[in-house]
Coordinates of C-alpha atoms in Angstrom, one line a residue:
X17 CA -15.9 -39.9 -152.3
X18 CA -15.0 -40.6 -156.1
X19 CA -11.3 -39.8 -156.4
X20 CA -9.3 -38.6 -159.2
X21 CA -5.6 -37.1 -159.5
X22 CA -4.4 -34.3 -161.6
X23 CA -0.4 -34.7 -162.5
X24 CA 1.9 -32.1 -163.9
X25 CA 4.8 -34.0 -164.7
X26 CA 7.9 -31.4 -165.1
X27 CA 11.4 -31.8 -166.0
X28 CA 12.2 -30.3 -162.5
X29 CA 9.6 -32.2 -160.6
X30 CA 6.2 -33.8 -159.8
X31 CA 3.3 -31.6 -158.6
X32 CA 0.2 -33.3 -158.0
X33 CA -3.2 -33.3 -156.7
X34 CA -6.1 -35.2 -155.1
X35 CA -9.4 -34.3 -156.1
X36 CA -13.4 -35.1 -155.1
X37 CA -14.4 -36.0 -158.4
X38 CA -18.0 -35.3 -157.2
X39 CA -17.6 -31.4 -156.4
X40 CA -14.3 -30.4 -157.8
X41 CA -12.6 -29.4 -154.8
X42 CA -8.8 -30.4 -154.4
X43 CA -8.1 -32.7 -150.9
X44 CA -4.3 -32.5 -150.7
X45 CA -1.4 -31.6 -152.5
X46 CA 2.5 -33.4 -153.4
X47 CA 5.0 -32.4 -155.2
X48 CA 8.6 -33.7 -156.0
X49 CA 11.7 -31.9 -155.7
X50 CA 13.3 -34.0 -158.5
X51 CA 12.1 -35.9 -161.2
X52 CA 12.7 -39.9 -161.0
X53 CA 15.0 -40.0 -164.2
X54 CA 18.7 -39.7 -163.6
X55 CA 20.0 -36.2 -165.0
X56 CA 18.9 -32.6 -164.4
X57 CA 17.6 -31.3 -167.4
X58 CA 15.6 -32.5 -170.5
X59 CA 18.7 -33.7 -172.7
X60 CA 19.8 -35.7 -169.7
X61 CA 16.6 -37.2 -169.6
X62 CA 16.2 -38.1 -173.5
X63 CA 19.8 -39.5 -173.8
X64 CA 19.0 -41.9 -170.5
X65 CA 15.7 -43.0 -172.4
X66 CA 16.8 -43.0 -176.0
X67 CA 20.7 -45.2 -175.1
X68 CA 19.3 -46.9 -172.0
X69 CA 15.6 -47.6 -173.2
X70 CA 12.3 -46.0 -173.3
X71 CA 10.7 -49.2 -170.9
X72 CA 13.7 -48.3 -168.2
X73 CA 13.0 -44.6 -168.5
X74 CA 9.1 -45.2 -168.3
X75 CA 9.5 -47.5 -165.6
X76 CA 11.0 -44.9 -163.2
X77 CA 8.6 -42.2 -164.3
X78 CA 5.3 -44.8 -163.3
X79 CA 7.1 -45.8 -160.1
X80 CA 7.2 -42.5 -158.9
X81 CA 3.9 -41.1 -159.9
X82 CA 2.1 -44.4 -158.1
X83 CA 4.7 -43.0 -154.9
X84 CA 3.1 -39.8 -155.4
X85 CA -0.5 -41.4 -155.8
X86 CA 0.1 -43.3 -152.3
X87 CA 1.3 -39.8 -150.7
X88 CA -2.1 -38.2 -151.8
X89 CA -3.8 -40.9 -149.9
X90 CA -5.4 -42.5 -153.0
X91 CA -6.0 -46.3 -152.7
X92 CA -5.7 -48.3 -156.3
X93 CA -8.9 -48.9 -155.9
X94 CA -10.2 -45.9 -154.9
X95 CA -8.7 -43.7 -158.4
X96 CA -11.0 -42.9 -160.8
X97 CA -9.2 -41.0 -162.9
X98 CA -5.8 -39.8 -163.4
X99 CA -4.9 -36.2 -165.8
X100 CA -1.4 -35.6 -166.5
X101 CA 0.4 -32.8 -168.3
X102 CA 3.5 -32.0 -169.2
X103 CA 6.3 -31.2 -172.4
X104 CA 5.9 -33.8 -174.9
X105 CA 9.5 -35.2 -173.9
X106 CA 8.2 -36.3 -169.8
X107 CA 4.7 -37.2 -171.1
X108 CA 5.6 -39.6 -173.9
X109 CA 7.5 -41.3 -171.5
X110 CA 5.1 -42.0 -169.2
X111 CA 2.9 -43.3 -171.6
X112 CA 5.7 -45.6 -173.0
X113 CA 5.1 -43.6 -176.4
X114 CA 8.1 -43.6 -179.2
X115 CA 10.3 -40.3 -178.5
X116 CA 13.0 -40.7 -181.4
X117 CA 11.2 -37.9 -183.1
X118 CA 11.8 -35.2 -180.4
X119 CA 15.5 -36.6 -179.7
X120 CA 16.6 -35.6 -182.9
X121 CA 16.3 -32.3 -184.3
X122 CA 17.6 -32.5 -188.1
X123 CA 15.4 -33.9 -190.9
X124 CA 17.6 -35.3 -192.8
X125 CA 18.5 -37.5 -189.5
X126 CA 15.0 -38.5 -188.9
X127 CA 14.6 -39.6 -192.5
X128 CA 18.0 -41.6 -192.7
X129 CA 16.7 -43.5 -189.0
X130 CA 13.2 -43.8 -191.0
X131 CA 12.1 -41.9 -188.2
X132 CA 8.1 -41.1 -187.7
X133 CA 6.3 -38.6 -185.5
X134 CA 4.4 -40.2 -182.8
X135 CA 0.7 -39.1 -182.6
X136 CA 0.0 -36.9 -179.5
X137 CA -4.0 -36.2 -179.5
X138 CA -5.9 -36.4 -177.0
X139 CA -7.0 -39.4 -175.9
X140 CA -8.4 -41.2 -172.6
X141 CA -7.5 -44.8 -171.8
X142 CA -7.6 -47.2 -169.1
X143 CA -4.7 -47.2 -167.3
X144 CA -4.7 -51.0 -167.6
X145 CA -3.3 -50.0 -171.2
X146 CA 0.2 -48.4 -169.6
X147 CA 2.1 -50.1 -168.4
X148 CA 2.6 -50.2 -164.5
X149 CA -0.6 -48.6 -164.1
X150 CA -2.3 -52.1 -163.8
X151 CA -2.8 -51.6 -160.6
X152 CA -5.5 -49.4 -161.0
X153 CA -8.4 -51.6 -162.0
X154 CA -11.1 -49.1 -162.3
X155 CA -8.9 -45.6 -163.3
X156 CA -9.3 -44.0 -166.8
X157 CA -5.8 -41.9 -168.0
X158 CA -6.6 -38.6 -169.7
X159 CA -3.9 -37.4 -171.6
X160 CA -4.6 -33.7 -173.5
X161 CA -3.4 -33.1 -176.7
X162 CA 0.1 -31.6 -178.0
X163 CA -0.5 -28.5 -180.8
X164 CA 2.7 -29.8 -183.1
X165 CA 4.7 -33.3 -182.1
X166 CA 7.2 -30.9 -180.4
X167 CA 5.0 -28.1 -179.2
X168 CA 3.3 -30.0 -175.9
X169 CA 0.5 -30.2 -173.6
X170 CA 2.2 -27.7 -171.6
X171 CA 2.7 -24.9 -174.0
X172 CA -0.7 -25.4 -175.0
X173 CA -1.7 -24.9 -171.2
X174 CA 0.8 -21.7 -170.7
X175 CA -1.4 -20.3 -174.3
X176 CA -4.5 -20.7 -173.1
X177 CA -4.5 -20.3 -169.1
X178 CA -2.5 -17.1 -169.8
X179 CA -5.4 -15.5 -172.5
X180 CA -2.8 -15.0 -174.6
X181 CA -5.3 -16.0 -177.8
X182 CA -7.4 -13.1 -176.8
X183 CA -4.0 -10.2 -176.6
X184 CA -4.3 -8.0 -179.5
X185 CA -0.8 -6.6 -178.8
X186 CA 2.5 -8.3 -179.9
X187 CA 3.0 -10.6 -176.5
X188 CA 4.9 -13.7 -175.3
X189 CA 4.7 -16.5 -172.9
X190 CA 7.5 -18.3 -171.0
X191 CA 6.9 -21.0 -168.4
X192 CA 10.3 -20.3 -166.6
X193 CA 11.9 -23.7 -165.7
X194 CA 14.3 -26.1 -166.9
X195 CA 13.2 -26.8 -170.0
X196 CA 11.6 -23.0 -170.8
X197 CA 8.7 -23.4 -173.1
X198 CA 7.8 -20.1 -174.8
X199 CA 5.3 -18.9 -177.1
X200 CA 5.5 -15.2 -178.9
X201 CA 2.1 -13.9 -180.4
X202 CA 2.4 -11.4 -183.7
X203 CA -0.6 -10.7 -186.0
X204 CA -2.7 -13.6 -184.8
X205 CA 0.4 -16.2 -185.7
X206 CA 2.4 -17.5 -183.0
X207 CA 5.6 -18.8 -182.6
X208 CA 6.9 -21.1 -180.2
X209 CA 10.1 -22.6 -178.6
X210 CA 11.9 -24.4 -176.1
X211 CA 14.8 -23.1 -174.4
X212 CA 16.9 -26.4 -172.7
X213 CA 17.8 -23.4 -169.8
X214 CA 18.9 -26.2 -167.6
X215 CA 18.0 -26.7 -164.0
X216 CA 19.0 -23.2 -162.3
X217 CA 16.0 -21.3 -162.8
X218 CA 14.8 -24.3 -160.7
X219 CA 17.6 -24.2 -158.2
X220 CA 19.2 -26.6 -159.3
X221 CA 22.7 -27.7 -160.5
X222 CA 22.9 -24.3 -157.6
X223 CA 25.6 -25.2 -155.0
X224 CA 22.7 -24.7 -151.8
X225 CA 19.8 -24.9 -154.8
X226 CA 16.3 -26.2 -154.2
X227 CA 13.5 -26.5 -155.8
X228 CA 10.3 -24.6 -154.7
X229 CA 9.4 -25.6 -151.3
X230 CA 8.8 -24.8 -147.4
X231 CA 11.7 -23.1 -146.3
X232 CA 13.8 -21.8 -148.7
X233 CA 15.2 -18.2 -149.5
X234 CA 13.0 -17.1 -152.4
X235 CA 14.4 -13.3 -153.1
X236 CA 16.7 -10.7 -151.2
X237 CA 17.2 -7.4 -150.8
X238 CA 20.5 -5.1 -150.6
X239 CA 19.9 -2.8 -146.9
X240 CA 22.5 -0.4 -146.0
X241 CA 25.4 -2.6 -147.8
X242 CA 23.6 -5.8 -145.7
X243 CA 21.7 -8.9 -147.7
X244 CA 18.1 -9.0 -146.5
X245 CA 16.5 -12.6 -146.9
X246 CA 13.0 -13.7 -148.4
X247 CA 11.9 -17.5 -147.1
X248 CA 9.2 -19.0 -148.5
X249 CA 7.2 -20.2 -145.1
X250 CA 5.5 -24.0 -144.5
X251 CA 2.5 -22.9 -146.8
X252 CA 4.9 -21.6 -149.9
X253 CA 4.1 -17.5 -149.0
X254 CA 7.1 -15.5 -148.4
X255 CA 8.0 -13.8 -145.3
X256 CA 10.5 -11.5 -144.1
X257 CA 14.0 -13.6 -143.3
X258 CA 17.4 -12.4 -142.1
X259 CA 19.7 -9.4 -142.4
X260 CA 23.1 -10.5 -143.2
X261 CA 26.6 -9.3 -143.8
X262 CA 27.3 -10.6 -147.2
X263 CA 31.0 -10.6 -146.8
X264 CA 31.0 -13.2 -144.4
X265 CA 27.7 -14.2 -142.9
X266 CA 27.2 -12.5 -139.7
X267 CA 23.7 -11.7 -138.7
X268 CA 22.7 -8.2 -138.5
X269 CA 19.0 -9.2 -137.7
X270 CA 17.8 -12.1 -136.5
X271 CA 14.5 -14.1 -137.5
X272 CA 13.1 -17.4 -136.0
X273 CA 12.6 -18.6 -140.2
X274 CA 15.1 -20.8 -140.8
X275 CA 16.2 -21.5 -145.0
X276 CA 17.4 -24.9 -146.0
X277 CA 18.3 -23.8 -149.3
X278 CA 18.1 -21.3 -152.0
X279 CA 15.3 -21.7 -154.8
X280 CA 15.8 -20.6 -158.7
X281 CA 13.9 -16.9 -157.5
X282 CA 16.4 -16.3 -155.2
X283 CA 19.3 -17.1 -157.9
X284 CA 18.1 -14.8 -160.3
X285 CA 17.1 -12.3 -157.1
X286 CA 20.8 -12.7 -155.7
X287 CA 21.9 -11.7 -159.4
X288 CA 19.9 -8.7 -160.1
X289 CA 20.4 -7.1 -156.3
X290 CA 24.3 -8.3 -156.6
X291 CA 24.9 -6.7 -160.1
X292 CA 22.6 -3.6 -158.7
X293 CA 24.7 -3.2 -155.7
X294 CA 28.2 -4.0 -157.3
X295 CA 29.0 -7.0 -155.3
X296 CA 28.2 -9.2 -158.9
X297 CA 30.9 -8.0 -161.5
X298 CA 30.0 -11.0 -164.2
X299 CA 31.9 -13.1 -164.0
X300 CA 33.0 -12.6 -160.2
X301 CA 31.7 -12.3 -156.8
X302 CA 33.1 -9.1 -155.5
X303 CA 34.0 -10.4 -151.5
X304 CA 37.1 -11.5 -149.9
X305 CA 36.3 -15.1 -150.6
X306 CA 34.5 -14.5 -153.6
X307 CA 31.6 -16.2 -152.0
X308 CA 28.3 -14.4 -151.1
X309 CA 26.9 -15.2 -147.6
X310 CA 23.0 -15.7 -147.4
X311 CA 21.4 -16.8 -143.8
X312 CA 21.4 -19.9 -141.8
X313 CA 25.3 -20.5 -143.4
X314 CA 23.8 -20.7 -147.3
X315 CA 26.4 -19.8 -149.3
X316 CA 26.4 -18.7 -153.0
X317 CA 29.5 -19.2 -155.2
X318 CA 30.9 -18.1 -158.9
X319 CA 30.1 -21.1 -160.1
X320 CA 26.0 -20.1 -159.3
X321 CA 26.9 -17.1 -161.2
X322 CA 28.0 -18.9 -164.4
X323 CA 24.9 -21.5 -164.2
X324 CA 22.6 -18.9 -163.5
X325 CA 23.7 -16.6 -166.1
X326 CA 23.6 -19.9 -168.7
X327 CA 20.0 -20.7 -168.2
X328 CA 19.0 -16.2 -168.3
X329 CA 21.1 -16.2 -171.3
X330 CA 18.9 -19.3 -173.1
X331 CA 16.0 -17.7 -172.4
X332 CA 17.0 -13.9 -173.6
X333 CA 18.1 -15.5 -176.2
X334 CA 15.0 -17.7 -177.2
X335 CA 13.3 -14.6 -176.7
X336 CA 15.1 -12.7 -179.5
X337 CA 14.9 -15.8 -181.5
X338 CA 11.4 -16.0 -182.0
X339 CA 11.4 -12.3 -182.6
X340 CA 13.8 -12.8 -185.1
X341 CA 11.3 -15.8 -186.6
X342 CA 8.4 -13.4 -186.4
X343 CA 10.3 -10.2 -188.7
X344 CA 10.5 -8.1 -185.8
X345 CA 12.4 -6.5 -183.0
X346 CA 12.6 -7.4 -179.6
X347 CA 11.4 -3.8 -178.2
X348 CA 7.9 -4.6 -180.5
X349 CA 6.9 -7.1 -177.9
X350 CA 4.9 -5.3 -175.1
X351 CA 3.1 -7.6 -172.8
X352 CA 4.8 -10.4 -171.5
X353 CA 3.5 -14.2 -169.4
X354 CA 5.2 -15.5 -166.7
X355 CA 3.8 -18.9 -165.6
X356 CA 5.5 -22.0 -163.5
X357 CA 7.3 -21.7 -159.8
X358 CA 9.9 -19.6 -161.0
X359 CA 7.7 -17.5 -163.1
X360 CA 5.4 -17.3 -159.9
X361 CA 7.2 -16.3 -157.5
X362 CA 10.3 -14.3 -159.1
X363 CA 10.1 -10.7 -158.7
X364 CA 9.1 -9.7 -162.0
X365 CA 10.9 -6.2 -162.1
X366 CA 14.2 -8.0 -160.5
X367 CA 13.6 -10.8 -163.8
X368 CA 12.8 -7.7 -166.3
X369 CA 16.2 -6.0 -165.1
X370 CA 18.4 -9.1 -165.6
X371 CA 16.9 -10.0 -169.5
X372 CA 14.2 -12.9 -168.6
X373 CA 11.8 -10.5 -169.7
X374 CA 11.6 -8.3 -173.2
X375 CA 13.2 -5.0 -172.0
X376 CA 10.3 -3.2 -173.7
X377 CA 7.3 -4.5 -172.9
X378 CA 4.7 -2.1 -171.1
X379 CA 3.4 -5.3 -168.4
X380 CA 4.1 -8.1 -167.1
X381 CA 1.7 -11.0 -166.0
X382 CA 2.2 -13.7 -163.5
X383 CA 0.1 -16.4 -163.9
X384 CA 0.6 -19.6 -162.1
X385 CA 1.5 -23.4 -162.8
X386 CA -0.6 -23.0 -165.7
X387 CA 0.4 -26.9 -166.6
X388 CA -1.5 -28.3 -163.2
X389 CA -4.6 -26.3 -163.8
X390 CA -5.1 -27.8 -167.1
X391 CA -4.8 -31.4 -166.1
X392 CA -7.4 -30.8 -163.0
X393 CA -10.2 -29.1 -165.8
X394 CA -9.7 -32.2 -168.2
X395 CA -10.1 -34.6 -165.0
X396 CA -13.5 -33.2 -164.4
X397 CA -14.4 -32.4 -167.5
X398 CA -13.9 -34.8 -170.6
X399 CA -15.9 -32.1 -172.8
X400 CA -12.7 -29.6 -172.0
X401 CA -10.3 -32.4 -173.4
X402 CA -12.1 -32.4 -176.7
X403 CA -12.4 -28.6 -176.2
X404 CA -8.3 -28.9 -176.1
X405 CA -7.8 -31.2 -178.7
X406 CA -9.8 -28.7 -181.3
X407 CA -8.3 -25.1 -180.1
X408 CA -4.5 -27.1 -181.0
X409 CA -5.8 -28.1 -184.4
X410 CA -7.0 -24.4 -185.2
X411 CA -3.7 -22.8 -183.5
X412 CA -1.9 -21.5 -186.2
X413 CA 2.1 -22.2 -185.1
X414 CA 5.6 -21.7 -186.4
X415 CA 7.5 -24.1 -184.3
X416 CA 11.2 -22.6 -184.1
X417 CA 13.9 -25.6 -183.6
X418 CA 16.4 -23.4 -181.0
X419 CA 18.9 -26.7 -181.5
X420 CA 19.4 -25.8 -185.5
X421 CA 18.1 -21.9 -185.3
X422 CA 21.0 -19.9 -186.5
X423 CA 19.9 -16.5 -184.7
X424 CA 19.1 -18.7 -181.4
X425 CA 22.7 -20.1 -181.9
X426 CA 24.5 -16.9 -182.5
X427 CA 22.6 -14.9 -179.8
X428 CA 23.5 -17.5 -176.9
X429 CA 27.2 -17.4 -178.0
X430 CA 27.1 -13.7 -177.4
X431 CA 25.2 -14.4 -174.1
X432 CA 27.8 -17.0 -172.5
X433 CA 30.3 -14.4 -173.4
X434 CA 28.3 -12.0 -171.7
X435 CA 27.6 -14.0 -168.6
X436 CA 30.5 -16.1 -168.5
X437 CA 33.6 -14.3 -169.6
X438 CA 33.1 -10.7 -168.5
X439 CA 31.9 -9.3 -171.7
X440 CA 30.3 -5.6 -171.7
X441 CA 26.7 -5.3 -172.4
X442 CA 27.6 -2.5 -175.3
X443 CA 29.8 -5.5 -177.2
X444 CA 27.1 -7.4 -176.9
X445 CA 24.7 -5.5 -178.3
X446 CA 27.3 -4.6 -180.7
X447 CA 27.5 -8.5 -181.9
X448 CA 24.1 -8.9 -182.4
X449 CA 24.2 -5.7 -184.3
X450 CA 26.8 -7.1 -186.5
X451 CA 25.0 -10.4 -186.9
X452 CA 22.0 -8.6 -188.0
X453 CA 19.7 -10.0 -185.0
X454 CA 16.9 -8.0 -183.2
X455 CA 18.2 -5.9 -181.0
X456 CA 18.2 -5.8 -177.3
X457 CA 18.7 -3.1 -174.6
X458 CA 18.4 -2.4 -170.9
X459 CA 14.9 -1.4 -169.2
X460 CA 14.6 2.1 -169.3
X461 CA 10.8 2.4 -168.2
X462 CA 9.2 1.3 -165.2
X463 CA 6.6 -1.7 -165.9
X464 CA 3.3 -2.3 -164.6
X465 CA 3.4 -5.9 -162.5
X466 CA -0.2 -7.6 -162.2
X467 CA 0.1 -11.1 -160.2
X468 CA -2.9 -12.7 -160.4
X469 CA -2.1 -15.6 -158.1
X470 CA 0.5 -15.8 -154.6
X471 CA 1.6 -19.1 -155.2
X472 CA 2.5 -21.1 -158.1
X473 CA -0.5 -23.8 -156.6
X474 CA -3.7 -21.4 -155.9
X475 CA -5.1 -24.3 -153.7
X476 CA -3.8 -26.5 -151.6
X477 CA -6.3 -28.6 -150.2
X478 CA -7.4 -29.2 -146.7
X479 CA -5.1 -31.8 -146.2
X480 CA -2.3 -29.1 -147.3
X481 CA 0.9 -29.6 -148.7
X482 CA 3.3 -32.6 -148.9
X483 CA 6.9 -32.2 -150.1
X484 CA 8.4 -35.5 -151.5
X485 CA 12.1 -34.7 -151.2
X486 CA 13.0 -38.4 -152.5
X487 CA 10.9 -39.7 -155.8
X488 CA 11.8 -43.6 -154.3
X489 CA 12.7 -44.9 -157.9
X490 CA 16.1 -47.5 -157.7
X491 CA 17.8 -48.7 -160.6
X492 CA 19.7 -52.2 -159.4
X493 CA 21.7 -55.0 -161.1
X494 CA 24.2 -57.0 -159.6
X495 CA 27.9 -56.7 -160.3
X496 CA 31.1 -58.8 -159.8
X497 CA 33.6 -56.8 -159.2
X498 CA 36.7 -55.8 -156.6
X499 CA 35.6 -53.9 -153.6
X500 CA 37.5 -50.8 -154.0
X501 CA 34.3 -49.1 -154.3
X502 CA 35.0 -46.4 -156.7
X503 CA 31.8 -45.7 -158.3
X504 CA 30.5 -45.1 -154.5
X505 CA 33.2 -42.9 -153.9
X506 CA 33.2 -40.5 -157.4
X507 CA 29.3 -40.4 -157.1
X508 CA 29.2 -36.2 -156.1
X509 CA 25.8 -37.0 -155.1
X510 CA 25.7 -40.2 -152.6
X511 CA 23.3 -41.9 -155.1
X512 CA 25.1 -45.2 -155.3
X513 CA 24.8 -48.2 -152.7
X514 CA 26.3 -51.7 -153.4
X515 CA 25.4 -54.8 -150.5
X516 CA 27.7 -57.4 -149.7
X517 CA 26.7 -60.1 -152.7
X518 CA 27.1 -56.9 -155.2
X519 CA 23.5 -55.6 -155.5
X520 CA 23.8 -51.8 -156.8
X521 CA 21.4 -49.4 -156.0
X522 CA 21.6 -46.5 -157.9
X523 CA 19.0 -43.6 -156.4
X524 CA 17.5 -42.4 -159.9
X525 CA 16.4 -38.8 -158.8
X526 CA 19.8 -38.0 -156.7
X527 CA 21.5 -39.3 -160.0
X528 CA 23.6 -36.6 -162.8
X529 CA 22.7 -39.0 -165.4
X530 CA 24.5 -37.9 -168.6
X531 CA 25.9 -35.1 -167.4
X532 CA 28.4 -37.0 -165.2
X533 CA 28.7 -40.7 -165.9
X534 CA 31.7 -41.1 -163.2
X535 CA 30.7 -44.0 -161.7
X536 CA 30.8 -45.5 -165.5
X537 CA 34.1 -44.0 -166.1
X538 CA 35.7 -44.7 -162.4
X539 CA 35.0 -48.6 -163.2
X540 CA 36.1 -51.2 -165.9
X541 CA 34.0 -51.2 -168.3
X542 CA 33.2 -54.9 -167.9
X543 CA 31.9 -54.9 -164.8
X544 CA 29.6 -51.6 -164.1
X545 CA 27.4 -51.2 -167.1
X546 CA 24.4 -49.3 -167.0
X547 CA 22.7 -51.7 -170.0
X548 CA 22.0 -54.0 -167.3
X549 CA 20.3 -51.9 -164.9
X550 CA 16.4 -52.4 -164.0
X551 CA 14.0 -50.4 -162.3
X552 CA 13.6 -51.6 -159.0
X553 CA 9.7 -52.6 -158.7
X554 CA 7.7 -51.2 -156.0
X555 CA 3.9 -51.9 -155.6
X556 CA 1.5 -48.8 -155.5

């Protein structure tokens, strides 16, 4: 059997695939439930590369896809061919290519650094050519093309997979993760964004969060005053969970499912049916403890609320931003794309209610991990990548910088207020109003729901499904310092180990990154400094 493996590399995670190069079909299936690179989210992941070193950041990113490689089953020997896809951010880090053009935004920045875009075609190479992927003598790397420098493989999948080209109405695409691409369609020009939403929508950075995977609760539903619970099952489809007192836990029904976790569906499912049923008054959960009570003793907290409500504020308001780019209103948009996990297997009305989706819009269209689809085709096919590389060149494209976009800025301050501080819808409508921003409103009409897939992976395989809840990427250095053990003790995730001669191990994946740093701060500076880390080398 000729093998190859198709990659999606996300911001959230890893999904991957083993594939008979010979007749198409997909053997087995792994993804991640973190990516390898310490931090949550895609700033996290530029500031580790950019102060820290592109080589460190590409180091972790190779050691974990050759850990995902060995999962499948795939001998160095034995691959072929490897397709990957992903934002420009995760796949120019795994190539090892320059990214000081996507970490800063401003132009007048990039030209005082002397800054230069990095080209992002197409292009197939031998893996010998990356490094860390030496060790697969006889494997070609087929990388597909981005449409701008900062509008990625990705967005270029979530275009074409979803047909968008074809729409003749005013439409937009949003892969619904951490780092939100989306893509608005007006009079044949499109326009296109990336909302940093952070991890929620993915379940993280969620007290009980998970990604999507066997086992965790995936929507609810409000029964007679009772929280009824939706797992996902050990092939990803949802079933029938619980009945629950959401007050304090006590099972109404019982169910032999058992959840391990909430995923970023059953956040934004537990915030429409909460706000529906009263027991959500933004900011606060309205229970004795202020703590809503889920099965199998998940809990969800205020401080879900507030990330939640951060990340479905970024992408209402990327939405109105590229409206705002294209001249028009927000209730002119009328079919709407939802692709990735989330995008999968959110309840699409429940995601229209809360503002993920354009109030307006007439349908809404579920479409699958567009991003793994297109790195199988260009595996089999090298004619598709070429195919690829000329549909970018002819997209016409209006990339929209949400970092320096003045309507994108002003919208999400009115959102935080919104979902953060108690503000009333009606102000903020009234703000935006007074801003003179598209305006938005709450659905009024029902909307038509097509889901042309069950799961955000069609296929599995016959070997099935493998969950990786560890990457296996270690930073280490050694250290000489007192054992008081601090940075062990302020790490809120357990990723720090330190041996007896002073070996740190610092677990990349289970690691805040930039957004915590406590371990740095908890120590003298002298002693625990992340500029001497290295990525601890495994063999594939």
């Amino acid at each position: 059997m000729k093998l190859g493996v198709a990659i999606d590399i996300g911001t959230s995670g890893i999904r991957a695939q083993k594939i008979d190069l010979e007749t198409g079909e997909i053997q087995k299936t792994v993804i991640t439930l973190r990516n390898p690179l310490p931090g949550a989210n895609v700033m996290d992941h530029l500031d580790f590369a950019i102060t820290y070193g592109l080589n460190l950041a590409q180091g972790l990113h190779v050691n974990a896809v050759k850990h995902v490689i060995e999962t499948l089953g795939v001998k160095p020997d034995e691959l072929e061919r490897m397709a990957i896809c992903g934002n420009p951010i995760q796949l120019s880090i795994f190539q090892g290519i320059p990214i000081d053009d996507l970490a800063y935004a401003g132009e007048r920045k990039k030209e005082k650094l002397n800054i230069k875009e990095s080209d992002r075609s197409a292009r197939i190479v031998d893996c010998s050519e990356i490094k860390g992927l030496e060790v697969y003598p006889n494997a070609k790397l087929v990388v597909p093309p981005a449409i701008r420098h900062e509008v990625g493989a990705d967005a270029l999948a979530l275009i074409i997979k979803s047909g968008f080209l074809d729409t003749k109405e005013t439409a937009i695409a949003t892969d619904y993760g951490t780092n939100a691409e989306m893509a608005l369609i007006h009079e044949g020009t499109i326009y296109t964004g990336s909302a940093a939403a952070g991890p929620a929508l993915e379940g993280q950075q969620i007290k009980y969060g998970n990604l999507a995977s066997p086992f965790v609760i995936s929507d609810v539903e409000f029964e007679s005053g009772n929280i009824r619970n939706y797992v996902l099952d050990e092939e990803m489809n949802t079933v029938k969970g619980k009945l629950i007192n959401p007050n304090n836990g006590d099972i109404i029904e019982d169910d032999t499912i058992k959840a391990k976790g909430i995923t970023g569906t059953g956040v934004i499912a537990i915030i429409e049916a909460g706000m529906k049923n009263g027991i959500i008054q933004l900011p606060k959960i309205n229970t004795p403890d202020h703590i809503l009570y889920l099965q199998d003793k998940i809990k969800f907290f205020e401080k879900d609320v507030e990330a939640a409500g951060l990340a479905m504020g970024a992408i209402r308001a990327g939405h109105l931003a590229l409206c705002n780019a294209a001249g028009i209103e927000v209730a002119d948009v009328k079919k709407a794309y939802m692709s990735g996990a989330a995008g999968t297997y959110m309840d699409a009305m429940k995601a229209h209610q809360v503002g993920m989706v354009p109030f307006n819009v007439d349908e809404v269209i579920q479409i699958g991990n567009t991003s793994l689809i297109v790195a199988r085709e260009i595996l089999l096919a090298e004619e598709r990548l070429w195919e690829l590389q000329e549909i970018a060149s002819r997209i016409v494209s209006n990339h929209v910088m949400f970092a320096t976009d003045p309507a994108f800025k002003e919208a999400y301050i009115q959102e935080i207020s919104y979902w953060t501080e108690g503000m009333p819808f009606k102000m903020l409508k009234k703000f935006l109003k007074k801003k003179g921003l598209p305006q938005i409103d709450l659905p009024e009409k029902t909307t038509t729901v097509t889901k042309t897939v069950q799961r955000d992976i069609p296929v599995l395989g016959p070997e099935g499904l493998q969950v990786l809840e560890r990457v296996g990427t270690f930073l280490t250095m050694k250290v000489d310092c007192p054992e008081c053990a601090k940075c062990i003790k302020v790490c809120p995730n357990d990723a720090i180990t330190i041996d007896e001669e002073g070996i740190v191990m610092i677990s990349s994946d289970l690691c805040d990154g930039a957004n915590c740093k406590r371990c740095i701060n908890a120590c003298p500076k002298d002693k625990f400094q992340w500029e001497n880390l290295k990525v601890l080398e495994q063999s594939a």
